[in-house]
Amino acid sequence: MIPVDEALDRLFALVAPTETEMVPLAQSSGRVLVREVQARRDQPPFAASAMDGYAVPGGEVRPGARFAVIGEAAAGRRFDGTVGPGQAVRIFTGAPVPEGADRVVIQEDVTAEGTTITLGGNLDEGSNIRPAGGDFRIGDRISAPRRLRPQDVALAAAMNHPVLPVARRPVVALISNGDELVMPGETPGPDQIVASNTFGIKALLEAEGATVRILPAARDTAASLRLAFSLAASADLMVTIGGASVGDHDLVGRVAGELGMERAFYKVAMRPGKPLMAGRISGVPMIGLPGNPVSAMVCGHVFLRPVIRAMLGLGAGPLAPSQMRLATDVAANGPRLHYMRAEVTDQGLRPFASQDSALLSVLARADAFVIRPVDAPAASEGDTVPCLLLS
Ligand SMILES: Nc1nc2c(c(=O)[nH]1)N[C@H]1C(S)=C(S)[C@@H](COP(=O)(O)OP(=O)(O)OC[C@H]3O[C@@H](n4cnc5c(N)ncnc54)[C@H](O)[C@@H]3O)O[C@H]1N2
Ligand code: MOO
């Protein structure tokens, strides 16, 4: 058994970042930007009105002052002339401010009669003008690597980038195995169960940015598993579920070995998830998850998510833990790092009474994994402990 940190390091050593591809801006949300992009223009490209009102020479603004309105400036259609003394231009939000004007008086502070305006007695202080380049200037950057959020996409659009360089989504082949498994919606036999991990792990991988291919579930025979591995050979990463332990029908390690797997490790000092394995088969990284549903999902959060992030060029590191108070006492921990399923309450983290690694209903109610380090002493209500928040 190796510690969790070391297992993660060995996983990072197995994988490499995918290559870069260009995607249309409209499809870039959630993708990982791999090279910084620079603004191709200033924003705003001209001094722009921030309000609907009248552009005037600022020095003449005082309560009761009168101006002759000589034209109009709208967003997308500037006023070409110059504003002289005693003159104003009707202006709307986003319009270029005409030459000669350096203040916009909002229309609520003005009385208009024909082509004359009179300023009210209670004028606001600001110029109501956004300076050219006030948002960003040519050459300003969106740094990389970063996962593009909607606000990043909006900024890249304003910087005039129709396509963006992003990391290709890693393709993950998912191999479930076990004679007991049927797919959701099928009619299970008396000794069968419905495959669940397969879909939970697929969802988890896709949420991180991978493309997932679910291969037909392998039977508990070496031939069936060999076939599944051969179908997975073109993927960037193979992930098996189940068959990782020591039983007579747990064939993943044996078949992978026969196929020449260079093993990176087998068994991690964690709970749940101990029988995790990893290596490389014919050059393709392989991660073998334990079959117990909660074990597979915990390993998904602790290992698969950081691995996909590394493949997307986001760097090699664990998920960042949060620190929260315990709402209840917890017992001392043993020799395996424990990820306790817990809910987040107003009083803090409350681990569930049952931590059995088969209970998906408990996992689905969990908001967090409380992280109990190897040999951690008992902790009390109110103590601050590390945890992984689940979204
Ligand atoms: N003698 C020992 N027995 C076990 C040990 C051990 O150290 N010594 N470890 C236990 C631990 S810990 C775990 S975790 C499990 C892992 O076993 P496997 O990876 O070999 O998983 P399976 O035996 O194939 O399945 C376990 C359990 O999970 C169900 N399963 C499997 N795949 C799926 C799926 N895709 N969807 C839903 N459920 C699935 C399967 O039916 C079993 O109930 O081993 C312990 N045993
Ligand atoms: O490690 Mo197993 O994953 O405890 O159930």
Short mmCIF file of C-alpha atoms and ligand atoms in Angstrom, two decimals:
data_model
loop_
_atom_site.label_atom_id
_atom_site.label_comp_id
_atom_site.label_asym_id
_atom_site.label_seq_id
_atom_site.Cartn_x
_atom_site.Cartn_y
_atom_site.Cartn_z
CA MET A 1 0.00 0.00 0.00
CA ILE A 2 1.25 3.46 -0.85
CA PRO A 3 0.02 6.80 0.52
CA VAL A 4 -2.58 8.80 -1.41
CA ASP A 5 -0.08 11.58 -2.30
CA GLU A 6 2.34 9.13 -3.77
CA ALA A 7 -0.37 7.35 -5.76
CA LEU A 8 -1.41 10.70 -7.21
CA ASP A 9 2.20 11.55 -8.14
CA ARG A 10 2.57 8.21 -9.90
CA LEU A 11 -0.65 8.85 -11.79
CA PHE A 12 0.60 12.26 -12.93
CA ALA A 13 3.74 10.54 -14.21
CA LEU A 14 1.59 8.25 -16.38
CA VAL A 15 -0.31 10.95 -18.27
CA ALA A 16 0.60 13.85 -20.53
CA PRO A 17 -1.29 16.98 -21.58
CA THR A 18 -3.34 16.61 -24.73
CA GLU A 19 -2.53 18.69 -27.79
CA THR A 20 -4.03 22.10 -28.54
CA GLU A 21 -7.01 22.62 -30.82
CA MET A 22 -8.82 25.75 -31.94
CA VAL A 23 -12.51 25.99 -31.07
CA PRO A 24 -15.09 28.61 -32.00
CA LEU A 25 -15.62 31.05 -29.17
CA ALA A 26 -19.27 29.96 -28.90
CA GLN A 27 -18.13 26.43 -28.04
CA SER A 28 -15.33 27.40 -25.69
CA SER A 29 -17.11 27.64 -22.33
CA GLY A 30 -15.73 25.11 -19.85
CA ARG A 31 -12.76 24.27 -22.10
CA VAL A 32 -9.20 24.88 -20.91
CA LEU A 33 -7.45 27.83 -22.56
CA VAL A 34 -3.86 26.73 -23.09
CA ARG A 35 -2.21 29.92 -24.41
CA GLU A 36 -2.83 33.44 -23.23
CA VAL A 37 -4.81 35.64 -25.59
CA GLN A 38 -4.24 39.34 -26.05
CA ALA A 39 -6.76 42.11 -26.69
CA ARG A 40 -6.84 43.11 -30.34
CA ARG A 41 -8.37 46.51 -29.56
CA ASP A 42 -8.98 49.03 -26.80
CA GLN A 43 -12.30 48.82 -24.98
CA PRO A 44 -14.12 51.08 -25.16
CA PRO A 45 -12.38 52.12 -28.39
CA PHE A 46 -13.51 55.75 -27.83
CA ALA A 47 -14.63 57.84 -24.85
CA ALA A 48 -18.22 56.67 -24.45
CA SER A 49 -21.26 57.99 -22.67
CA ALA A 50 -22.27 55.94 -19.64
CA MET A 51 -25.79 57.41 -19.54
CA ASP A 52 -28.64 58.77 -21.65
CA GLY A 53 -28.56 62.59 -21.56
CA TYR A 54 -26.75 65.55 -23.06
CA ALA A 55 -23.04 65.97 -23.82
CA VAL A 56 -21.85 69.45 -22.90
CA PRO A 57 -18.64 71.39 -22.15
CA GLY A 58 -18.14 70.50 -18.48
CA GLY A 59 -16.92 73.94 -17.45
CA GLU A 60 -20.35 75.45 -18.23
CA VAL A 61 -22.36 73.08 -16.07
CA ARG A 62 -24.21 74.86 -13.27
CA PRO A 63 -27.82 74.88 -12.04
CA GLY A 64 -30.09 76.73 -14.49
CA ALA A 65 -27.50 76.82 -17.34
CA ARG A 66 -29.03 76.69 -20.88
CA PHE A 67 -27.64 74.98 -23.98
CA ALA A 68 -28.68 74.78 -27.63
CA VAL A 69 -28.98 71.15 -28.80
CA ILE A 70 -27.12 70.90 -32.13
CA GLY A 71 -27.32 67.18 -32.90
CA GLU A 72 -27.47 63.60 -31.67
CA ALA A 73 -24.96 60.82 -30.87
CA ALA A 74 -26.18 57.24 -30.48
CA ALA A 75 -24.37 53.94 -29.91
CA GLY A 76 -22.92 52.99 -33.29
CA ARG A 77 -23.55 56.45 -34.82
CA ARG A 78 -21.36 59.30 -33.67
CA PHE A 79 -21.96 63.06 -33.94
CA ASP A 80 -19.32 64.31 -36.33
CA GLY A 81 -19.23 67.99 -35.36
CA THR A 82 -17.73 69.80 -32.38
CA VAL A 83 -19.66 71.01 -29.34
CA GLY A 84 -18.99 74.72 -28.87
CA PRO A 85 -19.70 77.05 -25.92
CA GLY A 86 -23.40 77.07 -25.00
CA GLN A 87 -24.02 73.96 -27.08
CA ALA A 88 -25.11 70.39 -26.26
CA VAL A 89 -25.51 67.11 -28.15
CA ARG A 90 -28.29 64.69 -27.31
CA ILE A 91 -26.41 61.49 -26.40
CA PHE A 92 -27.29 57.91 -25.53
CA THR A 93 -25.50 55.22 -23.50
CA GLY A 94 -22.57 53.74 -25.42
CA ALA A 95 -22.30 56.57 -27.94
CA PRO A 96 -18.92 58.21 -28.67
CA VAL A 97 -18.67 61.52 -26.80
CA PRO A 98 -18.36 64.31 -29.38
CA GLU A 99 -15.37 66.61 -29.54
CA GLY A 100 -15.70 69.68 -27.31
CA ALA A 101 -17.82 67.85 -24.70
CA ASP A 102 -16.37 66.32 -21.56
CA ARG A 103 -19.43 65.76 -19.44
CA VAL A 104 -22.80 64.09 -19.88
CA VAL A 105 -25.70 65.49 -17.88
CA ILE A 106 -28.33 62.80 -17.42
CA GLN A 107 -31.70 63.54 -18.94
CA GLU A 108 -33.44 63.35 -15.56
CA ASP A 109 -31.55 66.55 -14.59
CA VAL A 110 -32.63 68.48 -17.70
CA THR A 111 -35.76 70.25 -18.93
CA ALA A 112 -35.97 70.23 -22.72
CA GLU A 113 -38.03 72.73 -24.75
CA GLY A 114 -37.66 72.46 -28.50
CA THR A 115 -33.92 72.59 -29.18
CA THR A 116 -33.04 74.22 -25.87
CA ILE A 117 -32.24 72.49 -22.60
CA THR A 118 -32.07 73.95 -19.09
CA LEU A 119 -30.16 72.18 -16.32
CA GLY A 120 -31.93 71.46 -13.03
CA GLY A 121 -30.86 72.56 -9.56
CA ASN A 122 -29.56 69.25 -8.26
CA LEU A 123 -26.89 67.92 -10.64
CA ASP A 124 -24.91 64.74 -10.11
CA GLU A 125 -21.13 65.11 -9.82
CA GLY A 126 -19.72 62.56 -12.24
CA SER A 127 -18.71 63.11 -15.85
CA ASN A 128 -20.73 60.02 -16.90
CA ILE A 129 -18.03 59.33 -19.49
CA ARG A 130 -16.11 56.06 -19.80
CA PRO A 131 -12.56 56.82 -21.04
CA ALA A 132 -11.17 55.05 -24.11
CA GLY A 133 -9.35 51.88 -23.01
CA GLY A 134 -10.89 52.11 -19.53
CA ASP A 135 -11.86 48.43 -19.59
CA PHE A 136 -8.79 47.03 -21.39
CA ARG A 137 -6.15 48.12 -23.88
CA ILE A 138 -4.61 46.43 -26.93
CA GLY A 139 -2.24 43.74 -25.67
CA ASP A 140 -3.97 43.21 -22.30
CA ARG A 141 -4.13 39.49 -21.61
CA ILE A 142 -6.33 36.65 -20.51
CA SER A 143 -3.78 34.41 -18.82
CA ALA A 144 -3.51 30.67 -19.38
CA PRO A 145 -3.92 27.89 -18.49
CA ARG A 146 -7.42 28.45 -17.21
CA ARG A 147 -10.81 26.82 -17.50
CA LEU A 148 -12.95 29.28 -19.42
CA ARG A 149 -15.89 30.56 -17.41
CA PRO A 150 -18.75 32.42 -19.06
CA GLN A 151 -17.19 35.75 -18.02
CA ASP A 152 -13.87 34.76 -19.64
CA VAL A 153 -15.72 33.92 -22.87
CA ALA A 154 -17.37 37.34 -22.80
CA LEU A 155 -13.98 39.04 -22.30
CA ALA A 156 -12.37 37.04 -25.14
CA ALA A 157 -15.26 38.05 -27.39
CA ALA A 158 -14.82 41.74 -26.49
CA MET A 159 -11.10 41.33 -27.25
CA ASN A 160 -12.21 40.23 -30.74
CA HIS A 161 -11.20 36.56 -30.74
CA PRO A 162 -13.55 34.38 -32.81
CA VAL A 163 -11.64 31.17 -31.98
CA LEU A 164 -9.59 30.15 -28.96
CA PRO A 165 -6.73 27.67 -28.38
CA VAL A 166 -7.88 24.99 -25.95
CA ALA A 167 -6.69 21.57 -24.81
CA ARG A 168 -8.25 18.67 -26.71
CA ARG A 169 -10.65 16.79 -24.47
CA PRO A 170 -8.95 13.60 -23.27
CA VAL A 171 -10.81 10.49 -24.44
CA VAL A 172 -11.45 8.05 -21.60
CA ALA A 173 -12.57 4.48 -22.28
CA LEU A 174 -14.64 3.15 -19.40
CA ILE A 175 -14.69 -0.61 -18.83
CA SER A 176 -17.09 -2.02 -16.27
CA ASN A 177 -16.79 -5.68 -15.52
CA GLY A 178 -18.75 -8.29 -13.68
CA ASP A 179 -21.28 -10.99 -14.58
CA GLU A 180 -23.71 -9.37 -12.18
CA LEU A 181 -24.09 -6.13 -14.12
CA VAL A 182 -26.94 -5.08 -16.37
CA MET A 183 -27.50 -1.63 -17.82
CA PRO A 184 -30.12 0.72 -16.33
CA GLY A 185 -33.53 -0.07 -17.80
CA GLU A 186 -32.72 -3.72 -18.47
CA THR A 187 -34.39 -6.48 -16.47
CA PRO A 188 -31.83 -7.89 -14.01
CA GLY A 189 -31.79 -11.61 -13.25
CA PRO A 190 -32.23 -12.69 -9.62
CA ASP A 191 -28.49 -12.38 -8.87
CA GLN A 192 -27.86 -9.27 -10.87
CA ILE A 193 -27.63 -5.55 -10.09
CA VAL A 194 -27.77 -2.43 -12.21
CA ALA A 195 -24.44 -0.85 -13.18
CA SER A 196 -24.24 2.49 -11.40
CA ASN A 197 -20.57 3.38 -11.08
CA THR A 198 -20.23 3.39 -14.80
CA PHE A 199 -22.60 6.32 -15.07
CA GLY A 200 -21.41 8.16 -11.98
CA ILE A 201 -17.80 7.97 -13.16
CA LYS A 202 -18.78 9.02 -16.68
CA ALA A 203 -20.56 12.07 -15.28
CA LEU A 204 -17.61 12.94 -13.05
CA LEU A 205 -15.13 12.67 -15.94
CA GLU A 206 -17.28 14.71 -18.28
CA ALA A 207 -17.75 17.42 -15.67
CA GLU A 208 -13.94 17.78 -15.65
CA GLY A 209 -13.80 18.06 -19.45
CA ALA A 210 -13.15 14.52 -20.70
CA THR A 211 -14.96 12.69 -23.49
CA VAL A 212 -16.09 9.30 -22.20
CA ARG A 213 -16.75 6.13 -24.16
CA ILE A 214 -18.62 3.48 -22.23
CA LEU A 215 -17.48 0.11 -23.58
CA PRO A 216 -19.75 -2.93 -23.35
CA ALA A 217 -19.49 -4.32 -19.81
CA ALA A 218 -16.98 -7.16 -19.70
CA ARG A 219 -17.98 -10.55 -18.28
CA ASP A 220 -15.89 -12.14 -15.56
CA THR A 221 -13.74 -13.99 -18.10
CA ALA A 222 -10.23 -13.20 -19.23
CA ALA A 223 -11.30 -13.28 -22.87
CA SER A 224 -14.06 -10.73 -22.31
CA LEU A 225 -11.73 -8.41 -20.44
CA ARG A 226 -9.02 -8.76 -23.11
CA LEU A 227 -11.57 -7.77 -25.74
CA ALA A 228 -12.57 -4.72 -23.68
CA PHE A 229 -8.92 -3.64 -23.32
CA SER A 230 -8.38 -4.02 -27.06
CA LEU A 231 -11.42 -1.81 -27.74
CA ALA A 232 -9.97 0.79 -25.38
CA ALA A 233 -6.55 0.91 -27.00
CA SER A 234 -7.11 4.15 -28.92
CA ALA A 235 -8.17 6.14 -25.84
CA ASP A 236 -5.97 8.58 -23.93
CA LEU A 237 -6.84 6.80 -20.69
CA MET A 238 -8.49 3.49 -19.83
CA VAL A 239 -10.50 3.27 -16.63
CA THR A 240 -11.79 -0.07 -15.37
CA ILE A 241 -14.39 -0.44 -12.65
CA GLY A 242 -14.47 -3.49 -10.38
CA GLY A 243 -12.53 -6.72 -10.46
CA ALA A 244 -9.63 -5.01 -8.72
CA SER A 245 -9.59 -6.98 -5.50
CA VAL A 246 -8.29 -10.40 -4.58
CA GLY A 247 -11.29 -12.67 -5.27
CA ASP A 248 -11.21 -15.53 -7.78
CA HIS A 249 -13.27 -13.48 -10.22
CA ASP A 250 -11.29 -10.25 -9.84
CA LEU A 251 -9.43 -10.48 -13.10
CA VAL A 252 -8.42 -6.93 -13.98
CA GLY A 253 -4.91 -7.08 -12.53
CA ARG A 254 -4.24 -10.54 -13.95
CA VAL A 255 -5.43 -9.79 -17.48
CA ALA A 256 -3.71 -6.40 -17.51
CA GLY A 257 -0.53 -8.19 -16.44
CA GLU A 258 -0.88 -10.72 -19.28
CA LEU A 259 -1.27 -7.81 -21.68
CA GLY A 260 2.07 -6.47 -20.47
CA MET A 261 0.90 -3.74 -18.10
CA GLU A 262 3.77 -1.81 -16.54
CA ARG A 263 2.29 -1.42 -13.08
CA ALA A 264 2.67 1.95 -11.37
CA PHE A 265 1.05 0.76 -8.12
CA TYR A 266 -1.58 -1.50 -6.60
CA LYS A 267 -3.34 -0.66 -3.33
CA VAL A 268 -3.49 2.73 -1.69
CA ALA A 269 -3.68 3.49 2.02
CA MET A 270 -7.13 5.01 1.84
CA ARG A 271 -10.67 4.21 2.89
CA PRO A 272 -12.62 3.54 0.81
CA GLY A 273 -10.68 2.77 -2.36
CA LYS A 274 -7.85 0.57 -1.19
CA PRO A 275 -7.65 -1.83 -4.18
CA LEU A 276 -6.89 0.93 -6.68
CA MET A 277 -4.37 0.05 -9.38
CA ALA A 278 -2.66 1.92 -12.18
CA GLY A 279 -0.14 1.41 -14.92
CA ARG A 280 0.33 1.54 -18.65
CA ILE A 281 -0.83 -1.02 -21.20
CA SER A 282 0.79 -0.73 -24.64
CA GLY A 283 1.58 2.89 -23.86
CA VAL A 284 -1.95 3.79 -22.74
CA PRO A 285 -2.37 4.86 -19.10
CA MET A 286 -4.77 2.62 -17.20
CA ILE A 287 -6.49 3.21 -13.86
CA GLY A 288 -8.35 0.32 -12.22
CA LEU A 289 -11.04 1.51 -9.81
CA PRO A 290 -12.45 -0.72 -7.08
CA GLY A 291 -15.98 -1.93 -7.75
CA ASN A 292 -17.76 -0.86 -4.59
CA PRO A 293 -19.84 2.11 -5.74
CA VAL A 294 -18.69 4.60 -3.13
CA SER A 295 -15.07 3.43 -3.42
CA ALA A 296 -15.15 4.04 -7.17
CA MET A 297 -16.67 7.49 -6.77
CA VAL A 298 -14.28 8.52 -3.99
CA CYS A 299 -11.34 7.43 -6.18
CA GLY A 300 -12.98 9.39 -8.99
CA HIS A 301 -12.87 12.59 -6.96
CA VAL A 302 -9.47 12.02 -5.38
CA PHE A 303 -7.62 10.69 -8.44
CA LEU A 304 -9.55 10.92 -11.72
CA ARG A 305 -10.45 14.59 -11.41
CA PRO A 306 -6.85 15.75 -10.81
CA VAL A 307 -5.62 13.42 -13.57
CA ILE A 308 -8.06 14.89 -16.11
CA ARG A 309 -7.01 18.38 -15.02
CA ALA A 310 -3.37 17.45 -15.59
CA MET A 311 -4.24 16.08 -19.06
CA LEU A 312 -5.95 19.39 -19.83
CA GLY A 313 -2.77 21.28 -18.93
CA LEU A 314 -4.05 22.66 -15.62
CA GLY A 315 -1.06 21.32 -13.71
CA ALA A 316 -0.43 18.34 -11.46
CA GLY A 317 -1.87 18.71 -7.99
CA PRO A 318 -4.58 17.35 -5.72
CA LEU A 319 -8.01 18.97 -5.42
CA ALA A 320 -7.65 21.85 -2.97
CA PRO A 321 -9.19 20.93 0.38
CA SER A 322 -11.37 23.37 2.32
CA GLN A 323 -11.26 23.81 6.09
CA MET A 324 -14.48 23.51 8.08
CA ARG A 325 -15.64 22.92 11.62
CA LEU A 326 -16.93 19.57 12.76
CA ALA A 327 -20.54 19.49 13.99
CA THR A 328 -19.84 16.34 15.95
CA ASP A 329 -16.98 14.33 17.47
CA VAL A 330 -15.15 11.82 15.26
CA ALA A 331 -13.07 8.86 16.36
CA ALA A 332 -9.34 8.45 15.87
CA ASN A 333 -8.33 7.18 12.44
CA GLY A 334 -6.31 4.09 11.56
CA PRO A 335 -3.56 3.45 9.00
CA ARG A 336 -5.62 4.41 5.91
CA LEU A 337 -6.54 8.00 5.01
CA HIS A 338 -10.32 8.13 5.45
CA TYR A 339 -12.67 10.12 3.23
CA MET A 340 -15.80 10.31 5.39
CA ARG A 341 -19.03 11.11 3.64
CA ALA A 342 -20.58 14.07 5.44
CA GLU A 343 -23.30 16.65 5.16
CA VAL A 344 -22.63 20.35 5.61
CA THR A 345 -24.99 21.76 8.24
CA ASP A 346 -25.27 25.17 9.89
CA GLN A 347 -23.20 23.74 12.74
CA GLY A 348 -20.51 22.40 10.37
CA LEU A 349 -19.55 19.02 8.93
CA ARG A 350 -21.59 16.07 10.11
CA PRO A 351 -20.25 12.68 8.94
CA PHE A 352 -22.95 10.08 8.33
CA ALA A 353 -23.28 7.26 10.82
CA SER A 354 -22.76 4.60 8.16
CA GLN A 355 -19.60 4.83 6.10
CA ASP A 356 -20.07 1.51 4.26
CA SER A 357 -18.53 1.78 0.79
CA ALA A 358 -21.58 0.22 -0.88
CA LEU A 359 -24.07 2.92 0.12
CA LEU A 360 -24.75 5.16 -2.86
CA SER A 361 -27.78 6.68 -1.15
CA VAL A 362 -25.48 8.04 1.58
CA LEU A 363 -22.98 9.32 -0.97
CA ALA A 364 -25.75 11.09 -2.86
CA ARG A 365 -26.74 12.93 0.34
CA ALA A 366 -23.14 13.93 1.07
CA ASP A 367 -21.94 17.50 0.54
CA ALA A 368 -18.33 16.78 1.47
CA PHE A 369 -15.68 14.22 2.26
CA VAL A 370 -14.13 14.88 5.66
CA ILE A 371 -10.43 14.06 5.24
CA ARG A 372 -9.08 12.07 8.19
CA PRO A 373 -5.30 11.72 7.79
CA VAL A 374 -3.54 8.46 8.54
CA ASP A 375 -3.43 7.86 12.34
CA ALA A 376 -5.23 11.16 13.06
CA PRO A 377 -6.22 11.39 16.75
CA ALA A 378 -9.90 11.73 17.68
CA ALA A 379 -11.36 15.13 16.81
CA SER A 380 -14.06 17.03 18.66
CA GLU A 381 -17.09 19.03 17.73
CA GLY A 382 -15.89 22.53 16.79
CA ASP A 383 -12.44 21.40 15.60
CA THR A 384 -11.45 22.60 12.14
CA VAL A 385 -10.69 19.76 9.75
CA PRO A 386 -9.83 19.49 6.04
CA CYS A 387 -12.56 18.38 3.64
CA LEU A 388 -13.33 18.14 -0.06
CA LEU A 389 -16.56 19.91 -0.94
CA LEU A 390 -18.64 18.06 -3.54
CA SER A 391 -20.63 20.08 -6.02
N1 LIG B 1 -10.61 -10.68 0.92
C1 LIG B 1 -10.73 -9.42 0.57
N2 LIG B 1 -11.87 -9.02 0.00
C2 LIG B 1 -12.01 -7.74 -0.37
C3 LIG B 1 -10.99 -6.83 -0.12
C4 LIG B 1 -9.80 -7.27 0.45
O1 LIG B 1 -8.85 -6.51 0.68
N3 LIG B 1 -9.70 -8.59 0.77
N4 LIG B 1 -11.20 -5.53 -0.44
C5 LIG B 1 -12.57 -5.07 -0.41
C6 LIG B 1 -12.63 -3.74 -0.90
S1 LIG B 1 -11.98 -2.57 0.10
C7 LIG B 1 -13.24 -3.39 -2.05
S2 LIG B 1 -13.41 -1.75 -2.50
C8 LIG B 1 -13.81 -4.38 -2.95
C9 LIG B 1 -13.36 -4.07 -4.37
O2 LIG B 1 -13.54 -5.14 -5.13
P1 LIG B 1 -13.39 -5.18 -6.70
O3 LIG B 1 -12.72 -3.97 -7.22
O4 LIG B 1 -12.80 -6.46 -7.06
O5 LIG B 1 -14.88 -5.05 -7.16
P2 LIG B 1 -15.93 -6.21 -7.49
O6 LIG B 1 -15.66 -7.37 -6.62
O7 LIG B 1 -15.97 -6.39 -8.92
O8 LIG B 1 -17.22 -5.47 -7.02
C10 LIG B 1 -17.43 -5.03 -5.70
C11 LIG B 1 -18.89 -4.63 -5.54
O9 LIG B 1 -19.17 -3.55 -6.41
C12 LIG B 1 -20.20 -3.90 -7.33
N5 LIG B 1 -19.91 -3.29 -8.64
C13 LIG B 1 -18.86 -3.57 -9.43
N6 LIG B 1 -18.93 -2.83 -10.56
C14 LIG B 1 -20.03 -2.10 -10.47
C15 LIG B 1 -20.65 -1.13 -11.32
N7 LIG B 1 -20.13 -0.80 -12.50
N8 LIG B 1 -21.79 -0.55 -10.88
C16 LIG B 1 -22.33 -0.91 -9.67
N9 LIG B 1 -21.78 -1.78 -8.83
C17 LIG B 1 -20.68 -2.39 -9.23
C18 LIG B 1 -20.18 -5.39 -7.38
O10 LIG B 1 -21.40 -5.92 -7.77
C19 LIG B 1 -19.82 -5.74 -5.96
O11 LIG B 1 -20.96 -5.69 -5.14
O12 LIG B 1 -13.40 -5.68 -2.59
C20 LIG B 1 -13.52 -5.98 -1.18
N10 LIG B 1 -13.18 -7.34 -0.97
O1 MOO B 2 -11.58 0.29 -0.02
MO1 MOO B 2 -13.00 -0.55 -0.21
O2 MOO B 2 -12.97 0.62 -1.33
O3 MOO B 2 -13.02 -0.02 1.49
O4 MOO B 2 -14.64 -0.53 0.00
#
